[in-house]
Every structure is written in structure tokens, then in C-alpha cells.
């Protein structure tokens, strides 16, 4: 792994927003270690080629640091044909290729540009990497006038440049918000990645989760019996904390609700605390639910490879709801899971819904979730907000008094859905000290954790920390101003990626899921007096620390 | 460099009609043939381009949401209807604000990095918005004013527009505000492209050329009106006769008119093949013109491949039946020998 040892101040000093003297088409690419993620393992690609024909290709051992990428001999043709096909399938792509006026309104909106100063990280130029090829291949002016109109011939260096920069975009869509034509560079990135996949250019941090998810039901490749072990382990922990044994039915038929959350919540700190939080909440209200090991993943890494792969992975949710006879789906805290559910799920897979599925109704309050009547899937922040509004939860906010919290809007729920107030409402009801980060860094203008879209891998840590500068800096601001010590979020990727980001840019701030904080405040029927939080830290010590 | 190319190119374009009309006396060619061809190219090109976009499917609804979604409980959370619309009329409002008020651009911020104090700050930056508004609205008003040349009797709204535009009552002929503002807008857009290193870096010939061309058109127009004081009635005669397919050019029209007309013709013909098509594209952008309602309503993707099925549960259980059984997880089919084992 590439070592990363720059201090924050050194990193800041190294940022220069003045572009180089050479124009961008003749600035060579830097393929030094640490600037790219490792490529997909051949066996994963082979498996996926078999499972999802036509989407992936060319399994082999290779490295982006090598000169020879072992491309298929007809790669230019593949890219050209693939490009043409997508221009005809997506109005978005065609319009976005045609109407950018290069006004640069998006230029300084991307966290990767802000943290690196690399002009090719300006969204406009990132898209231009693809647009230049579009002009040459698909427009008359580009064919005749060439470079004068910003057109260029597709060469191996161009393809490599695509790899470098389309894997330095987290598809967060912040740029789109500011563009006068709504040009969504994330959409361009998605198309570019599809084309790269057709030539066998990919990264393992995406391919392995996708392959795992297809076979075992979740990204991490947790097999069903292991999944059950982990859950049992968490039930033990809950018992230690509350003195109460709660339930987590797995693969059981005949429950009203199937609960699906990202597998990141089952796997590592601090996601597991959020997971424990869900289970405690369900126990408190007596929800009739089951989870599934087969559909044990809400997050959808398929989104980062191709539309078809995304559809295939997402389809499991309805398939399993039908098999188990669930009436509707409750979804956990996850970012790209909700992008897929909000923007794609019904369109892709709605026809797979079984006749038993119904518009979701909160069985405790009777609230009908009409906003989810088509997908039949409710976000847990909406669900919990509804419980709180109706006074169905017995909460002791003061248990969270050692926490001074801020809230990180995850890009996908914020900009592909608009779920901004629900989690805040929940948070404010379980925690007395809540502070917003500065205005231009929250809600729809939120900054990415810089590890989304499959980039949360350690070999590109410098890129991640640079991309994390805007979020980290805003966090540091509230840390200094209000003594914020916890950042809550509703995304499993964030829970993983924000930890190194906070350690680097705002040391001392910890990362928490929303339902970890809910469960901390939640009083269960028949629980013994709590002396520790979900992380099994003694309240006494935590409060003492806070008083210091 | 790109700016220089464009400037030189526009100068060359100015010379063509000057020589063509002044020396070669090709009045009919420059007065009628070129403009009408350009107009045809413009209309056909525009229609083709928009049709090309419109006939492509929008498989998925991908609005960029700029605020609170339509909540399940409107008494608890307030929807931001114009930035995160969920119905047709709300989306219409969003588009209206976008097209008429440049709302997204209004949001613009600029970035400042203060290394010494370890602060990344974002200040509101509405300059681009302001001057873009100046330019676009002036352009619109000027085009509308020109309509009087095409119409035998001038409709009231255009009269009002002209009156309003000249309300400052400066000079003879009365100065139009739009003439000034379009220059101000264009010069700002040009200056910004040259002065801001980031924007200069991404600017192509295709970005400078239209700016210089529009400057050329505005300046030649202003020269005609305020300095050469061209014979407007003669020009109207030309236009009307051309509309009746009588190819006669009245004598005594100043050469500056031919320069103006030629540059406009170039603009018209260039338009459909350039980034200027953002005029049409802004209406078709799927991140802006769709409501955020996919959780509520079904939408059809015309090429949705129903052959793509999930990795089936049966396969999954086949893969893991034994360990699932041992772990006590429910199964559709018990492993071989399990029943006997249970009996024994
Ligand atoms: S804001 Fe939009 S139009 Fe302007 S440069 Fe960026 S992508 Fe292009
Ligand atoms: S989608 Fe996000 S990461 Fe990608 S270019 Fe836009 S702002 Fe940058």
C-alpha cells in the first residue's frame, strides 16, 4: 500500500488552484502509486462475466502502474460502439455532451478539486475528457476541425486518463446542483465507467463487493451461517448493555416487514452499533419483522459498474420479500442504497413485486407512507420520526448528553432524494446538543465523504483525504466553535470513510449512525438500568470527560 | 491563443461583406441569399437537434434534488416544492425559475482557501448570474425589437418594449438600455474567461468565438443606429420584399448594415451546431425537468431488460444448505439425510 504521511498543514500548503501552463490535452497523466485503486481480481471478473453477460470483459492480471494494460485488440471499436449505444439509450448523456457552455460554475464545487487543485478534477473538465472524444467521433464540426473545437482522437492515453479521473469522482452530484443546465457529471462518470468495464478496466474495491453481493447476498461475502453468528454476537452485546435479550428473526416467513440494511452495518465499527440500534428499536415497538441473509445488502455497488448490474442486485429485495411473504420493506441507513431505491428501483424492478405487497403502513401509528406507495419501501429515518411524533418511543435524551452532535448529509439521500429534515428531527429528539455545520456545506450543498462510489479503499488514501478537505474543514469549524465531538450520518459508507477523514482533519470527533443515538436514548420495557452506551463505554467516564 | 484565433476569425468575417458589397457589389447575395440560407439552416438545425434529444428515451428519473422531498407527513416537514418538486405544476415552476431567473446560477459560490488559518470558505458569488442575466435579457429584448422589421403593423407589446427600453431618453436617436447592457454583459463574460485562470484553462475556440461574434453584431448594430444612422425604412423594404420572394435590394443602404446582417447570418448558421444550443437543451435536462416522484409513481423504461433476474434464492440455498441447516436457519429444502438424522 502506498504510504501516506503528509501532515494536514503540508497537504493544505500543497494545494494550488493555478492551472499548469500546458493545456490540458497535452498535460501527461500521473500514474504514481497511490493515485489509483487496485484492479479487479481475474476470478471476480470471470464470475461476473458469467453472471451478467455483456457488462464485463477481459479478466487478467494487470496494474494501472504498468505501461501495457493488456487491452483487447479491438478496444477502440468497443468504446466507440458502447458510447454510441449509450448516447441512444440515455437522453441525459446526449444532452450533457451537447449543452455545456464551460461557464465553470461547477469548477470549484467538487471536493476533489478543492482538495487537490488538479484542474482535471473540475467537473467541467472531467466531463470534457469524455466530451472531447464525443466531438471527434460523433459531431461533424469535431470531425472536420478537430482540436480547434476541443475534439481529440481516442488513444490509449485518453482511456487511461478516463480511468484516473472517473475513479476520482464519487458520483456525489454536487456539481449538478450548481450547473445552470443541471449537467450531472455523475451521470457522465457512470457512462464512462460502463465503457471502461467493457474493456476490462475496473477496480477491485468495486468488483469484489459486486461479485460477493451477487453470490452471498452482501458485499462482504458473509455467508448465511456467519451472518447469523454475527447477529447473535450483537444480541449478546445488547443483553450486556440492557439486560434484555431482543430478537432478530432471519429468513423467516410470514412477517409483515422485511428489514434490509447495508451489510457494512453488520461488519464493523461503528456500523454495528447502528445495527444494534435498529434491533433495539424494533423490540421497543414490537415490530413484526424479519431480516434475510439472502437479501442481506441494501447498498448497491452495481450502481458503480452498470445499470444492468445494479438492476440484478437490487432485484433480490423484491424477490425475497415475495418468498418470505412480507408486505413492505423497511430500509436501513445507507446512501447509495437510497439513490437506487428512490431513482431506479421501481422503474427497473417494480414488476417483480408480489401481489402480497402493500403501500407501507406503520403498524404502530397507523401512518400510511403514501410517498412510498410505488416502491413499497420506507426509510428508517422516516419510520422513526413517525414513531417519535406519535409519542411511541420512551426516550431519555440525557443519556446522550455527553454528545455534542452535528449531522452530515450523505450525498445520495440529500441530492437524489431530498431527505434532509427527517433525520434531523430524529436527532434533535434524542440528543440535546445539536449544531449545524456552515450553511454552504450541509443539506443539498453537502460535501462528500470522498469515499463514495467504491472509492473507500486505503491505497488511495491521499486522494480520499484531499477530497475530504471540505467536509473535514467544516467539521473542524464546529468542533472548535461548539465543541462538537460526534458527527452523525445515515450512510454506511460514510460511517466507514468519515473515520479516517475526521481523524485527519478534525481529530477527536467520532462518527455515529443515527440509530445508535436513538437506541442510546431509548428505554426498553423491562431493561435494567443502563450504565454504558452501545459501545460499552461507561456513562460515568463519558460524562466526566465531557465536564473537563 | 483560443481567444486570439476567435478574434481574428471574426475580423475576417467582417471583411467578407465589406469587400463583397463595397467592391464587388454583391448586394443581393449578401442582402438576401446568405441571410435566408442562414435562417433555413438555423431553423432546420434547431429542430433536428431538439428532435434528436427528444426522441432519446429518459429511462430513469434522475432529478437533482435541491431541498426537502415531499414528506410522508406534510405537517411535520415542509417540502421545498420548487427545488424538489413531486408534481407536474411544481416541476413547471422549477423550470420556469430556471429558464427565466437562472436559479441554479444564482446559487453560485466561490471558494477561498486560507491556509494560514486553516479555513476553506465559500462566499456567495452572484456576478456571473448578474451579467448573464444582463446579456440574455438584453439579447432577448433586442431580438424582439427587431420584429418590427418583419411585421407590417407593429404589435402593442413590441411598442411597449421599445418604449421601456428607451425610457432613459438619452440622445438622438434615443439610446436603448439593452444596447448598453448587452455590451456590458458580453464584455464581462469575455473578461471573466480571460482573467480567471481556471476558466481560461477550460475555454475553447467554441467559447470565445460566439462572444466575439456577438460583440461584432452588437457593435455593428450600434454603429448603424447611432453613427451611420442607416435608413430603416429601406431596410424594412428589403426585409418585406424578401419575405414576398422579390429579390430586390433598395439602394442607399449603408455598408455597415451588410456587415451586421452577415454576422447575424453566421450566428444563425452556427447556432444549431454549437454550445449555443443550451437555449434548447435547458428545457430537456433530465436532472431539472422531472419530478422527484419515483417512489410514488411507476415510470417505464422502454428498454428495461426483464430477462435480467437476480441470482435466485434456490441457487443460494444450494450453495449454503449444509451450513445454513447447522446454524438453524429456515430452509426450503433440507439437506440430504437431515430428516433421517432428525428422526434418529
Ligand atoms: S456549470 Fe454546467 S455548463 Fe457550466 S461548465 Fe459546469 S457543467 Fe458546463
Ligand atoms: S459528481 Fe461529485 S465527485 Fe463527481 S465531479 Fe461532481 S462534484 Fe466531483
Tab-separated table of N, CA and C in Angstrom, chain B residues 196-315:
chain	number	residue	atom	x	y	z
B	196	UNK	N	-9.939	34.857	-15.269
B	196	UNK	CA	-9.944	33.762	-14.310
B	196	UNK	C	-9.168	32.577	-14.893
B	197	UNK	N	-8.067	32.250	-14.239
B	197	UNK	CA	-7.165	31.234	-14.789
B	197	UNK	C	-7.884	29.892	-15.015
B	198	UNK	N	-8.762	29.553	-14.098
B	198	UNK	CA	-9.476	28.271	-14.231
B	198	UNK	C	-10.339	28.265	-15.492
B	199	UNK	N	-11.048	29.373	-15.684
B	199	UNK	CA	-11.975	29.433	-16.814
B	199	UNK	C	-11.198	29.536	-18.128
B	200	UNK	N	-10.081	30.274	-18.073
B	200	UNK	CA	-9.250	30.372	-19.275
B	200	UNK	C	-8.775	28.985	-19.687
B	201	UNK	N	-8.460	28.206	-18.681
B	201	UNK	CA	-7.925	26.865	-18.929
B	201	UNK	C	-8.930	25.974	-19.652
B	202	UNK	N	-10.201	26.136	-19.345
B	202	UNK	CA	-11.187	25.255	-19.977
B	202	UNK	C	-11.808	25.859	-21.232
B	203	UNK	N	-11.432	27.102	-21.559
B	203	UNK	CA	-12.095	27.760	-22.680
B	203	UNK	C	-11.539	27.309	-24.023
B	204	UNK	N	-12.448	27.004	-24.915
B	204	UNK	CA	-12.067	26.576	-26.252
B	204	UNK	C	-12.370	27.693	-27.240
B	205	UNK	N	-11.953	27.494	-28.476
B	205	UNK	CA	-12.329	28.431	-29.536
B	205	UNK	C	-13.847	28.566	-29.564
B	206	UNK	N	-14.528	27.452	-29.364
B	206	UNK	CA	-16.002	27.470	-29.381
B	206	UNK	C	-16.601	28.350	-28.290
B	207	UNK	N	-15.800	28.703	-27.299
B	207	UNK	CA	-16.317	29.575	-26.241
B	207	UNK	C	-16.056	31.035	-26.557
B	208	UNK	N	-14.902	31.316	-27.148
B	208	UNK	CA	-14.575	32.707	-27.469
B	208	UNK	C	-15.274	33.176	-28.741
B	209	UNK	N	-15.335	32.304	-29.701
B	209	UNK	CA	-15.874	32.718	-30.993
B	209	UNK	C	-17.281	33.326	-30.881
B	210	UNK	N	-18.215	32.635	-30.211
B	210	UNK	CA	-19.558	33.247	-30.118
B	210	UNK	C	-19.548	34.581	-29.389
B	211	UNK	N	-18.679	34.741	-28.409
B	211	UNK	CA	-18.618	36.012	-27.695
B	211	UNK	C	-18.169	37.138	-28.626
B	212	UNK	N	-17.106	36.868	-29.375
B	212	UNK	CA	-16.630	37.901	-30.311
B	212	UNK	C	-17.659	38.153	-31.402
B	213	UNK	N	-18.280	37.114	-31.847
B	213	UNK	CA	-19.279	37.262	-32.892
B	213	UNK	C	-20.423	38.144	-32.399
B	214	UNK	N	-20.892	37.870	-31.200
B	214	UNK	CA	-21.988	38.667	-30.642
B	214	UNK	C	-21.544	40.107	-30.401
B	215	UNK	N	-20.309	40.272	-29.973
B	215	UNK	CA	-19.792	41.632	-29.819
B	215	UNK	C	-19.797	42.349	-31.166
B	216	UNK	N	-19.348	41.635	-32.188
B	216	UNK	CA	-19.325	42.211	-33.534
B	216	UNK	C	-20.724	42.607	-33.967
B	217	UNK	N	-21.676	41.734	-33.705
B	217	UNK	CA	-23.052	42.026	-34.095
B	217	UNK	C	-23.571	43.248	-33.343
B	218	UNK	N	-23.328	43.287	-32.052
B	218	UNK	CA	-23.826	44.412	-31.260
B	218	UNK	C	-23.169	45.709	-31.713
B	219	UNK	N	-21.863	45.666	-31.865
B	219	UNK	CA	-21.163	46.903	-32.228
B	219	UNK	C	-21.592	47.394	-33.603
B	220	UNK	N	-21.730	46.477	-34.556
B	220	UNK	CA	-22.141	46.920	-35.891
B	220	UNK	C	-23.562	47.478	-35.835
B	221	UNK	N	-24.398	46.853	-35.016
B	221	UNK	CA	-25.775	47.348	-34.866
B	221	UNK	C	-25.790	48.742	-34.270
B	222	UNK	N	-24.977	48.911	-33.252
B	222	UNK	CA	-24.927	50.215	-32.594
B	222	UNK	C	-24.374	51.279	-33.558
B	223	UNK	N	-23.366	50.883	-34.298
B	223	UNK	CA	-22.784	51.813	-35.268
B	223	UNK	C	-23.840	52.253	-36.284
B	224	UNK	N	-24.588	51.264	-36.780
B	224	UNK	CA	-25.639	51.563	-37.749
B	224	UNK	C	-26.646	52.575	-37.223
B	225	UNK	N	-27.054	52.322	-35.973
B	225	UNK	CA	-28.154	53.112	-35.433
B	225	UNK	C	-27.717	54.506	-34.998
B	226	UNK	N	-26.596	54.564	-34.315
B	226	UNK	CA	-26.248	55.833	-33.691
B	226	UNK	C	-25.273	56.662	-34.517
B	227	UNK	N	-24.478	56.007	-35.344
B	227	UNK	CA	-23.451	56.764	-36.069
B	227	UNK	C	-23.748	56.849	-37.554
B	228	UNK	N	-23.933	55.702	-38.194
B	228	UNK	CA	-24.220	55.744	-39.631
B	228	UNK	C	-25.665	56.175	-39.862
B	229	UNK	N	-26.510	56.034	-38.864
B	229	UNK	CA	-27.931	56.393	-38.960
B	229	UNK	C	-28.547	55.859	-40.257
B	230	UNK	N	-28.522	54.565	-40.396
B	230	UNK	CA	-28.977	53.928	-41.637
B	230	UNK	C	-30.466	54.172	-41.846
B	231	UNK	N	-30.853	53.993	-43.091
B	231	UNK	CA	-32.229	54.232	-43.497
B	231	UNK	C	-33.082	53.023	-43.126
B	232	UNK	N	-33.778	53.123	-42.027
B	232	UNK	CA	-34.525	51.969	-41.519
B	232	UNK	C	-35.651	51.572	-42.465
B	233	UNK	N	-36.276	52.560	-43.098
B	233	UNK	CA	-37.367	52.233	-43.996
B	233	UNK	C	-36.886	51.408	-45.185
B	234	UNK	N	-35.695	51.753	-45.664
B	234	UNK	CA	-35.126	50.975	-46.774
B	234	UNK	C	-34.891	49.534	-46.346
B	235	UNK	N	-34.430	49.370	-45.111
B	235	UNK	CA	-34.156	48.022	-44.618
B	235	UNK	C	-35.455	47.238	-44.478
B	236	UNK	N	-36.455	47.927	-43.964
B	236	UNK	CA	-37.741	47.240	-43.827
B	236	UNK	C	-38.259	46.832	-45.207
B	237	UNK	N	-38.065	47.701	-46.165
B	237	UNK	CA	-38.475	47.390	-47.534
B	237	UNK	C	-37.777	46.118	-48.024
B	238	UNK	N	-36.493	46.044	-47.729
B	238	UNK	CA	-35.713	44.868	-48.134
B	238	UNK	C	-36.280	43.598	-47.504
B	239	UNK	N	-36.523	43.707	-46.207
B	239	UNK	CA	-36.992	42.520	-45.496
B	239	UNK	C	-38.355	42.085	-46.037
B	240	UNK	N	-39.243	43.056	-46.181
B	240	UNK	CA	-40.596	42.726	-46.635
B	240	UNK	C	-40.565	42.164	-48.049
B	241	UNK	N	-39.750	42.757	-48.885
B	241	UNK	CA	-39.684	42.245	-50.258
B	241	UNK	C	-39.123	40.826	-50.274
B	242	UNK	N	-38.156	40.590	-49.407
B	242	UNK	CA	-37.584	39.242	-49.356
B	242	UNK	C	-38.636	38.236	-48.895
B	243	UNK	N	-39.466	38.670	-47.962
B	243	UNK	CA	-40.497	37.768	-47.465
B	243	UNK	C	-41.516	37.456	-48.565
B	244	UNK	N	-41.617	38.366	-49.532
B	244	UNK	CA	-42.537	38.115	-50.656
B	244	UNK	C	-41.803	37.527	-51.852
B	245	UNK	N	-40.606	37.050	-51.611
B	245	UNK	CA	-39.777	36.412	-52.634
B	245	UNK	C	-39.492	37.303	-53.824
B	246	UNK	N	-39.396	38.613	-53.580
B	246	UNK	CA	-38.931	39.505	-54.639
B	246	UNK	C	-37.511	39.919	-54.289
B	247	UNK	N	-36.603	39.441	-55.047
B	247	UNK	CA	-35.212	39.633	-54.650
B	247	UNK	C	-34.670	40.953	-55.152
B	248	UNK	N	-35.080	42.033	-54.437
B	248	UNK	CA	-34.557	43.356	-54.805
B	248	UNK	C	-33.995	44.037	-53.574
B	249	UNK	N	-32.823	44.612	-53.727
B	249	UNK	CA	-32.248	45.321	-52.600
B	249	UNK	C	-32.281	46.807	-52.881
B	250	UNK	N	-33.026	47.587	-52.073
B	250	UNK	CA	-33.099	49.028	-52.309
B	250	UNK	C	-31.711	49.652	-52.238
B	251	UNK	N	-31.501	50.693	-52.963
B	251	UNK	CA	-30.190	51.348	-52.961
B	251	UNK	C	-30.064	52.239	-51.730
B	252	UNK	N	-28.858	52.619	-51.429
B	252	UNK	CA	-28.638	53.624	-50.395
B	252	UNK	C	-28.563	53.080	-48.987
B	253	UNK	N	-28.426	51.757	-48.843
B	253	UNK	CA	-28.257	51.224	-47.501
B	253	UNK	C	-26.763	51.205	-47.181
B	254	UNK	N	-26.442	51.685	-45.993
B	254	UNK	CA	-25.029	51.775	-45.603
B	254	UNK	C	-24.393	50.387	-45.510
B	255	UNK	N	-23.106	50.314	-45.845
B	255	UNK	CA	-22.390	49.029	-45.809
B	255	UNK	C	-22.411	48.384	-44.431
B	256	UNK	N	-22.472	49.212	-43.405
B	256	UNK	CA	-22.468	48.646	-42.057
B	256	UNK	C	-23.656	47.692	-41.860
B	257	UNK	N	-24.738	47.976	-42.564
B	257	UNK	CA	-25.879	47.078	-42.474
B	257	UNK	C	-25.512	45.684	-42.987
B	258	UNK	N	-24.765	45.649	-44.079
B	258	UNK	CA	-24.413	44.340	-44.641
B	258	UNK	C	-23.466	43.576	-43.711
B	259	UNK	N	-22.615	44.320	-43.053
B	259	UNK	CA	-21.725	43.660	-42.073
B	259	UNK	C	-22.583	43.052	-40.964
B	260	UNK	N	-23.470	43.873	-40.451
B	260	UNK	CA	-24.355	43.425	-39.367
B	260	UNK	C	-25.134	42.180	-39.799
B	261	UNK	N	-25.718	42.277	-40.960
B	261	UNK	CA	-26.549	41.182	-41.439
B	261	UNK	C	-25.730	39.919	-41.670
B	262	UNK	N	-24.528	40.085	-42.161
B	262	UNK	CA	-23.702	38.923	-42.438
B	262	UNK	C	-23.303	38.231	-41.133
B	263	UNK	N	-22.948	39.035	-40.147
B	263	UNK	CA	-22.560	38.439	-38.869
B	263	UNK	C	-23.752	37.713	-38.233
B	264	UNK	N	-24.920	38.323	-38.362
B	264	UNK	CA	-26.113	37.655	-37.821
B	264	UNK	C	-26.340	36.330	-38.554
B	265	UNK	N	-26.124	36.351	-39.860
B	265	UNK	CA	-26.294	35.125	-40.631
B	265	UNK	C	-25.333	34.042	-40.153
B	266	UNK	N	-24.095	34.455	-39.911
B	266	UNK	CA	-23.122	33.480	-39.429
B	266	UNK	C	-23.593	32.914	-38.087
B	267	UNK	N	-24.086	33.792	-37.228
B	267	UNK	CA	-24.567	33.341	-35.929
B	267	UNK	C	-25.702	32.326	-36.079
B	268	UNK	N	-26.619	32.649	-36.951
B	268	UNK	CA	-27.764	31.762	-37.155
B	268	UNK	C	-27.318	30.382	-37.635
B	269	UNK	N	-26.424	30.391	-38.605
B	269	UNK	CA	-25.999	29.120	-39.176
B	269	UNK	C	-25.136	28.328	-38.193
B	270	UNK	N	-24.434	29.047	-37.345
B	270	UNK	CA	-23.522	28.398	-36.396
B	270	UNK	C	-24.292	27.820	-35.215
B	271	UNK	N	-25.357	28.491	-34.880
B	271	UNK	CA	-26.108	28.209	-33.662
B	271	UNK	C	-26.412	26.722	-33.396
B	272	UNK	N	-27.071	26.054	-34.325
B	272	UNK	CA	-27.508	24.683	-34.002
B	272	UNK	C	-26.355	23.706	-33.787
B	273	UNK	N	-25.170	24.067	-34.241
B	273	UNK	CA	-24.054	23.125	-34.144
B	273	UNK	C	-23.128	23.458	-32.990
B	274	UNK	N	-23.577	24.354	-32.125
B	274	UNK	CA	-22.658	24.842	-31.105
B	274	UNK	C	-23.263	24.721	-29.722
B	275	UNK	N	-22.471	25.153	-28.766
B	275	UNK	CA	-22.948	25.154	-27.390
B	275	UNK	C	-24.102	26.125	-27.178
B	276	UNK	N	-24.313	27.004	-28.174
B	276	UNK	CA	-25.428	27.945	-28.037
B	276	UNK	C	-26.757	27.208	-27.953
B	277	UNK	N	-26.746	25.936	-28.364
B	277	UNK	CA	-27.953	25.137	-28.267
B	277	UNK	C	-28.391	24.913	-26.824
B	278	UNK	N	-27.614	25.434	-25.862
B	278	UNK	CA	-28.097	25.321	-24.487
B	278	UNK	C	-29.457	26.010	-24.357
B	279	UNK	N	-29.747	26.895	-25.316
B	279	UNK	CA	-31.079	27.517	-25.344
B	279	UNK	C	-32.170	26.448	-25.417
B	280	UNK	N	-31.946	25.460	-26.257
B	280	UNK	CA	-32.934	24.387	-26.348
B	280	UNK	C	-32.721	23.337	-25.268
B	281	UNK	N	-31.457	23.079	-24.973
B	281	UNK	CA	-31.114	21.987	-24.057
B	281	UNK	C	-31.612	22.193	-22.644
B	282	UNK	N	-31.694	23.450	-22.235
B	282	UNK	CA	-32.069	23.717	-20.848
B	282	UNK	C	-33.465	23.154	-20.544
B	283	UNK	N	-34.292	23.069	-21.570
B	283	UNK	CA	-35.633	22.536	-21.347
B	283	UNK	C	-35.645	21.016	-21.248
B	284	UNK	N	-34.574	20.408	-21.722
B	284	UNK	CA	-34.594	18.945	-21.838
B	284	UNK	C	-33.698	18.241	-20.836
B	285	UNK	N	-33.174	18.987	-19.900
B	285	UNK	CA	-32.230	18.376	-18.971
B	285	UNK	C	-32.954	17.507	-17.936
B	286	UNK	N	-32.679	16.197	-17.946
B	286	UNK	CA	-33.434	15.289	-17.077
B	286	UNK	C	-33.204	15.513	-15.580
B	287	UNK	N	-32.171	16.235	-15.211
B	287	UNK	CA	-31.996	16.466	-13.775
B	287	UNK	C	-32.876	17.611	-13.291
B	288	UNK	N	-33.454	18.362	-14.237
B	288	UNK	CA	-34.230	19.519	-13.846
B	288	UNK	C	-35.707	19.407	-14.206
B	289	UNK	N	-36.005	18.726	-15.310
B	289	UNK	CA	-37.388	18.783	-15.786
B	289	UNK	C	-38.238	17.590	-15.358
B	290	UNK	N	-37.762	16.840	-14.384
B	290	UNK	CA	-38.553	15.695	-13.917
B	290	UNK	C	-38.924	15.879	-12.456
B	291	UNK	N	-40.128	15.470	-12.090
B	291	UNK	CA	-40.473	15.497	-10.666
B	291	UNK	C	-39.783	14.350	-9.919
B	292	UNK	N	-39.580	14.560	-8.654
B	292	UNK	CA	-38.973	13.519	-7.823
B	292	UNK	C	-40.100	12.669	-7.235
B	293	UNK	N	-40.613	11.749	-8.036
B	293	UNK	CA	-41.787	11.002	-7.570
B	293	UNK	C	-41.697	9.502	-7.823
B	294	UNK	N	-40.484	8.995	-8.012
B	294	UNK	CA	-40.354	7.584	-8.401
B	294	UNK	C	-40.725	6.615	-7.294
B	295	UNK	N	-40.737	7.106	-6.063
B	295	UNK	CA	-41.185	6.195	-5.009
B	295	UNK	C	-42.713	6.142	-4.969
B	296	UNK	N	-43.342	7.119	-5.630
B	296	UNK	CA	-44.808	7.182	-5.572
B	296	UNK	C	-45.479	6.669	-6.827
B	297	UNK	N	-44.810	6.845	-7.967
B	297	UNK	CA	-45.450	6.537	-9.245
B	297	UNK	C	-44.560	5.644	-10.081
B	298	UNK	N	-45.203	4.829	-10.881
B	298	UNK	CA	-44.412	3.972	-11.761
B	298	UNK	C	-44.007	4.728	-13.028
B	299	UNK	N	-42.758	4.516	-13.449
B	299	UNK	CA	-42.312	5.070	-14.717
B	299	UNK	C	-41.718	3.946	-15.531
B	300	UNK	N	-41.906	4.035	-16.829
B	300	UNK	CA	-41.481	2.932	-17.674
B	300	UNK	C	-40.141	3.262	-18.331
B	301	UNK	N	-39.249	2.314	-18.294
B	301	UNK	CA	-38.012	2.411	-19.050
B	301	UNK	C	-38.202	1.578	-20.309
B	302	UNK	N	-38.198	2.220	-21.481
B	302	UNK	CA	-38.557	1.482	-22.698
B	302	UNK	C	-37.606	0.327	-23.005
B	303	UNK	N	-36.405	0.387	-22.511
B	303	UNK	CA	-35.500	-0.726	-22.829
B	303	UNK	C	-35.175	-1.590	-21.609
B	304	UNK	N	-36.020	-1.501	-20.624
B	304	UNK	CA	-35.785	-2.318	-19.431
B	304	UNK	C	-35.715	-3.798	-19.814
B	305	UNK	N	-34.650	-4.457	-19.464
B	305	UNK	CA	-34.442	-5.844	-19.857
B	305	UNK	C	-34.984	-6.778	-18.769
B	306	UNK	N	-36.190	-7.305	-19.019
B	306	UNK	CA	-36.807	-8.143	-17.993
B	306	UNK	C	-36.149	-9.518	-17.895
B	307	UNK	N	-35.246	-9.767	-18.811
B	307	UNK	CA	-34.509	-11.036	-18.734
B	307	UNK	C	-33.477	-11.036	-17.611
B	308	UNK	N	-33.152	-9.871	-17.088
B	308	UNK	CA	-32.160	-9.825	-16.009
B	308	UNK	C	-32.833	-10.196	-14.700
B	309	UNK	N	-32.456	-11.331	-14.170
B	309	UNK	CA	-33.069	-11.820	-12.940
B	309	UNK	C	-32.027	-11.858	-11.841
B	310	UNK	N	-32.466	-11.752	-10.605
B	310	UNK	CA	-31.475	-11.854	-9.529
B	310	UNK	C	-30.931	-13.284	-9.435
B	311	UNK	N	-29.749	-13.391	-8.904
B	311	UNK	CA	-29.204	-14.698	-8.535
B	311	UNK	C	-30.262	-15.323	-7.619
B	312	UNK	N	-30.783	-16.475	-7.987
B	312	UNK	CA	-32.010	-16.930	-7.322
B	312	UNK	C	-31.764	-17.463	-5.909
B	313	UNK	N	-32.816	-17.420	-5.113
B	313	UNK	CA	-32.702	-17.968	-3.768
B	313	UNK	C	-32.370	-19.447	-3.811
B	314	UNK	N	-32.936	-20.180	-4.771
B	314	UNK	CA	-32.672	-21.629	-4.875
B	314	UNK	C	-31.175	-21.894	-5.018
B	315	UNK	N	-30.546	-21.103	-5.915
B	315	UNK	CA	-29.091	-21.265	-6.093
B	315	UNK	C	-28.353	-20.963	-4.801
